[in-house]
Amino acid sequence: MNKGKNEMLKKFLRWLIIGGTLFFVLSNLKNNWDNVTSVRIENHGWLFLFLALVTTVIAQIWAGWVWTWILKSYQQPIKTSAGIGIYMITNLGKYLPGNIGHFYARIVAINKAGSDWGTASLSVLLELLLLVCAALAIAVIGSGLGWMKSSSSLGIQILVLGLILIGIHPKFLNYPLKILSQKKKIAQEPVYLTKYPLVPLLGETGFLLWRGAGFILAGMVLKMIAPAQILPLLGTFSFAWLLGLVVPGAPGGLGVFEATVIALLDAENFPAANVLVTVAIYRLISILSEVIAAGIGTKLVKDKAKFFG
């Protein structure tokens, strides 16, 4: 009975989050409808649209490559091409209800390749933590440079960032595996992280910078962006992307990302109509790039019987 009530509560909260964010976005769209419909894409805008798509596809490939670094940190003998392919294919799972399908698919893939469930789960958890660290670091820099309304939460962002940076130290991250191993909850000896994952952290930061560049290029479809606006835009993008990643129930961060960008950017420097069109363009670019990347991933793992080898 309690299980059924919990499931109903989860579904209610999921739809509440999705409904609330979509209402916020649609309300802003309604209020700025005349300005939005007056926006026109000039000839140079199509070039920026193409560049935004290419940049976002590259970001997906880069993310898959960084994932192979994480697996190698756990001493998994992964083939780089196959690892990138599996990552890009499973990435489409984030559009399933719950926003965690891609993480689960990767855990299953690693386990089927011969890794124990504990190591597989922690390797995927480490990727998530590194993404959160990278996004927060960029958002913290952006918060301190104006035009971003999240400055009041800067202290909280720095605190969370510091805690996670400490938490990903092998001493702490290996602890759950040691407990499970001692209680013989793991059938085989787990593989522990042997050094601080600094290189993968830098890699995930690079991924977000690639994605952020795609977002800025999407913004340049409508209007040229001044150099002084780039870091604040990267900070806004990273924080919005982070919320889309961690907020449960919103598949692919749909609605959460858009609502956060709209809420954070200062209308005096970034006209509401341009922001609305930009987030719509970027959402389309993001989905299309992930589909293209998944297609590339299918080619990379085709006729490969094993993920590891």
CSV table of N, CA and C in Angstrom, one decimal, residues 78-139:
chain,number,residue,atom,x,y,z
A,78,ILE,N,38.5,-0.7,-21.6
A,78,ILE,CA,37.5,-0.4,-22.6
A,78,ILE,C,38.1,0.1,-23.9
A,79,LYS,N,37.5,-0.3,-25.0
A,79,LYS,CA,37.9,0.2,-26.3
A,79,LYS,C,37.3,1.6,-26.5
A,80,THR,N,38.1,2.5,-26.8
A,80,THR,CA,37.7,3.9,-26.8
A,80,THR,C,36.5,4.1,-27.8
A,81,SER,N,36.6,3.6,-29.0
A,81,SER,CA,35.6,3.8,-30.0
A,81,SER,C,34.2,3.2,-29.5
A,82,ALA,N,34.3,2.0,-29.0
A,82,ALA,CA,33.1,1.4,-28.5
A,82,ALA,C,32.5,2.1,-27.3
A,83,GLY,N,33.4,2.6,-26.4
A,83,GLY,CA,32.9,3.3,-25.3
A,83,GLY,C,32.2,4.6,-25.7
A,84,ILE,N,32.8,5.3,-26.6
A,84,ILE,CA,32.1,6.6,-27.1
A,84,ILE,C,30.8,6.2,-27.7
A,85,GLY,N,30.7,5.1,-28.5
A,85,GLY,CA,29.5,4.7,-29.2
A,85,GLY,C,28.4,4.4,-28.2
A,86,ILE,N,28.7,3.6,-27.2
A,86,ILE,CA,27.8,3.2,-26.2
A,86,ILE,C,27.2,4.4,-25.4
A,87,TYR,N,28.1,5.3,-25.1
A,87,TYR,CA,27.7,6.5,-24.4
A,87,TYR,C,26.7,7.3,-25.2
A,88,MET,N,27.0,7.5,-26.5
A,88,MET,CA,26.1,8.4,-27.3
A,88,MET,C,24.8,7.7,-27.6
A,89,ILE,N,24.8,6.4,-27.7
A,89,ILE,CA,23.5,5.7,-27.9
A,89,ILE,C,22.7,5.7,-26.6
A,90,THR,N,23.3,5.4,-25.5
A,90,THR,CA,22.5,5.4,-24.2
A,90,THR,C,22.1,6.8,-23.8
A,91,ASN,N,22.7,7.9,-24.3
A,91,ASN,CA,22.4,9.2,-24.0
A,91,ASN,C,20.9,9.6,-24.3
A,92,LEU,N,20.4,8.9,-25.3
A,92,LEU,CA,19.0,9.2,-25.6
A,92,LEU,C,18.0,8.7,-24.5
A,93,GLY,N,18.5,7.9,-23.6
A,93,GLY,CA,17.7,7.4,-22.5
A,93,GLY,C,17.2,8.5,-21.6
A,94,LYS,N,17.9,9.6,-21.6
A,94,LYS,CA,17.5,10.7,-20.7
A,94,LYS,C,16.2,11.3,-21.1
A,95,TYR,N,15.7,11.0,-22.3
A,95,TYR,CA,14.4,11.5,-22.7
A,95,TYR,C,13.2,10.6,-22.2
A,96,LEU,N,13.6,9.5,-21.6
A,96,LEU,CA,12.5,8.7,-21.0
A,96,LEU,C,12.0,9.3,-19.7
A,97,PRO,N,10.8,9.1,-19.2
A,97,PRO,CA,10.3,9.6,-18.0
A,97,PRO,C,11.3,9.3,-16.8
A,98,GLY,N,11.6,10.3,-16.0
A,98,GLY,CA,12.4,10.1,-14.9
A,98,GLY,C,13.8,10.8,-15.0
A,99,ASN,N,14.2,10.9,-16.3
A,99,ASN,CA,15.5,11.6,-16.6
A,99,ASN,C,16.7,10.8,-16.0
A,100,ILE,N,16.6,9.5,-15.9
A,100,ILE,CA,17.7,8.7,-15.4
A,100,ILE,C,18.0,7.5,-16.3
A,101,GLY,N,17.2,7.4,-17.4
A,101,GLY,CA,17.4,6.2,-18.2
A,101,GLY,C,18.8,6.0,-18.8
A,102,HIS,N,19.4,7.1,-19.1
A,102,HIS,CA,20.8,7.0,-19.7
A,102,HIS,C,21.8,6.5,-18.7
A,103,PHE,N,21.6,6.9,-17.4
A,103,PHE,CA,22.5,6.4,-16.4
A,103,PHE,C,22.3,4.9,-16.1
A,104,TYR,N,21.1,4.5,-16.1
A,104,TYR,CA,20.8,3.0,-15.9
A,104,TYR,C,21.3,2.2,-17.0
A,105,ALA,N,21.2,2.7,-18.3
A,105,ALA,CA,21.6,2.0,-19.4
A,105,ALA,C,23.1,1.8,-19.4
A,106,ARG,N,23.8,2.8,-18.9
A,106,ARG,CA,25.3,2.7,-18.9
A,106,ARG,C,25.7,1.7,-17.8
A,107,ILE,N,25.1,1.7,-16.7
A,107,ILE,CA,25.4,0.7,-15.6
A,107,ILE,C,25.2,-0.7,-16.2
A,108,VAL,N,24.1,-0.9,-16.9
A,108,VAL,CA,23.8,-2.3,-17.4
A,108,VAL,C,24.8,-2.6,-18.4
A,109,ALA,N,25.3,-1.7,-19.3
A,109,ALA,CA,26.3,-2.0,-20.3
A,109,ALA,C,27.6,-2.4,-19.7
A,110,ILE,N,28.0,-1.6,-18.7
A,110,ILE,CA,29.3,-2.0,-18.0
A,110,ILE,C,29.2,-3.3,-17.3
A,111,ASN,N,28.1,-3.6,-16.6
A,111,ASN,CA,27.9,-4.8,-15.9
A,111,ASN,C,27.9,-6.0,-16.9
A,112,LYS,N,27.3,-5.9,-18.0
A,112,LYS,CA,27.2,-7.0,-19.0
A,112,LYS,C,28.6,-7.2,-19.6
A,113,ALA,N,29.4,-6.2,-19.6
A,113,ALA,CA,30.8,-6.4,-20.1
A,113,ALA,C,31.7,-7.1,-19.1
A,114,GLY,N,31.2,-7.3,-17.9
A,114,GLY,CA,32.0,-8.1,-16.9
A,114,GLY,C,32.3,-7.4,-15.6
A,115,SER,N,31.9,-6.1,-15.5
A,115,SER,CA,32.2,-5.4,-14.2
A,115,SER,C,31.1,-5.7,-13.2
A,116,ASP,N,31.5,-5.6,-11.9
A,116,ASP,CA,30.5,-5.9,-10.8
A,116,ASP,C,29.5,-4.6,-10.8
A,117,TRP,N,28.3,-4.9,-10.2
A,117,TRP,CA,27.3,-3.8,-10.1
A,117,TRP,C,27.8,-2.6,-9.3
A,118,GLY,N,28.6,-2.8,-8.3
A,118,GLY,CA,29.1,-1.7,-7.5
A,118,GLY,C,30.0,-0.8,-8.2
A,119,THR,N,31.0,-1.4,-8.9
A,119,THR,CA,31.9,-0.6,-9.7
A,119,THR,C,31.2,0.1,-10.8
A,120,ALA,N,30.3,-0.6,-11.5
A,120,ALA,CA,29.5,0.0,-12.6
A,120,ALA,C,28.7,1.2,-12.1
A,121,SER,N,28.1,1.0,-11.0
A,121,SER,CA,27.3,2.1,-10.4
A,121,SER,C,28.1,3.3,-10.0
A,122,LEU,N,29.2,3.1,-9.4
A,122,LEU,CA,30.1,4.2,-8.9
A,122,LEU,C,30.7,4.9,-10.1
A,123,SER,N,31.1,4.2,-11.2
A,123,SER,CA,31.7,4.9,-12.3
A,123,SER,C,30.7,5.8,-12.9
A,124,VAL,N,29.4,5.4,-13.0
A,124,VAL,CA,28.4,6.3,-13.5
A,124,VAL,C,28.1,7.4,-12.6
A,125,LEU,N,28.1,7.1,-11.3
A,125,LEU,CA,27.9,8.2,-10.3
A,125,LEU,C,29.0,9.2,-10.3
A,126,LEU,N,30.3,8.7,-10.6
A,126,LEU,CA,31.4,9.7,-10.6
A,126,LEU,C,31.2,10.6,-11.8
A,127,GLU,N,30.7,10.1,-12.9
A,127,GLU,CA,30.5,11.0,-14.1
A,127,GLU,C,29.5,12.1,-13.7
A,128,LEU,N,28.4,11.7,-13.0
A,128,LEU,CA,27.4,12.6,-12.6
A,128,LEU,C,28.0,13.7,-11.7
A,129,LEU,N,28.8,13.3,-10.7
A,129,LEU,CA,29.4,14.2,-9.8
A,129,LEU,C,30.4,15.2,-10.5
A,130,LEU,N,31.1,14.6,-11.4
A,130,LEU,CA,32.1,15.5,-12.2
A,130,LEU,C,31.3,16.5,-13.0
A,131,LEU,N,30.2,16.1,-13.6
A,131,LEU,CA,29.4,17.1,-14.4
A,131,LEU,C,28.8,18.2,-13.5
A,132,VAL,N,28.4,17.8,-12.3
A,132,VAL,CA,27.9,18.8,-11.4
A,132,VAL,C,29.0,19.7,-10.9
A,133,CYS,N,30.2,19.2,-10.7
A,133,CYS,CA,31.3,20.1,-10.3
A,133,CYS,C,31.6,21.0,-11.4
A,134,ALA,N,31.7,20.5,-12.6
A,134,ALA,CA,32.1,21.4,-13.7
A,134,ALA,C,31.0,22.5,-14.0
A,135,ALA,N,29.8,22.1,-13.9
A,135,ALA,CA,28.7,23.1,-14.1
A,135,ALA,C,28.7,24.1,-13.1
A,136,LEU,N,28.9,23.7,-11.8
A,136,LEU,CA,28.9,24.7,-10.7
A,136,LEU,C,30.1,25.6,-10.8
A,137,ALA,N,31.2,25.1,-11.2
A,137,ALA,CA,32.4,25.9,-11.3
A,137,ALA,C,32.2,27.0,-12.3
A,138,ILE,N,31.7,26.7,-13.5
A,138,ILE,CA,31.4,27.7,-14.5
A,138,ILE,C,30.3,28.6,-14.1
A,139,ALA,N,29.3,28.1,-13.4
A,139,ALA,CA,28.2,29.0,-13.0
A,139,ALA,C,28.7,30.0,-11.9
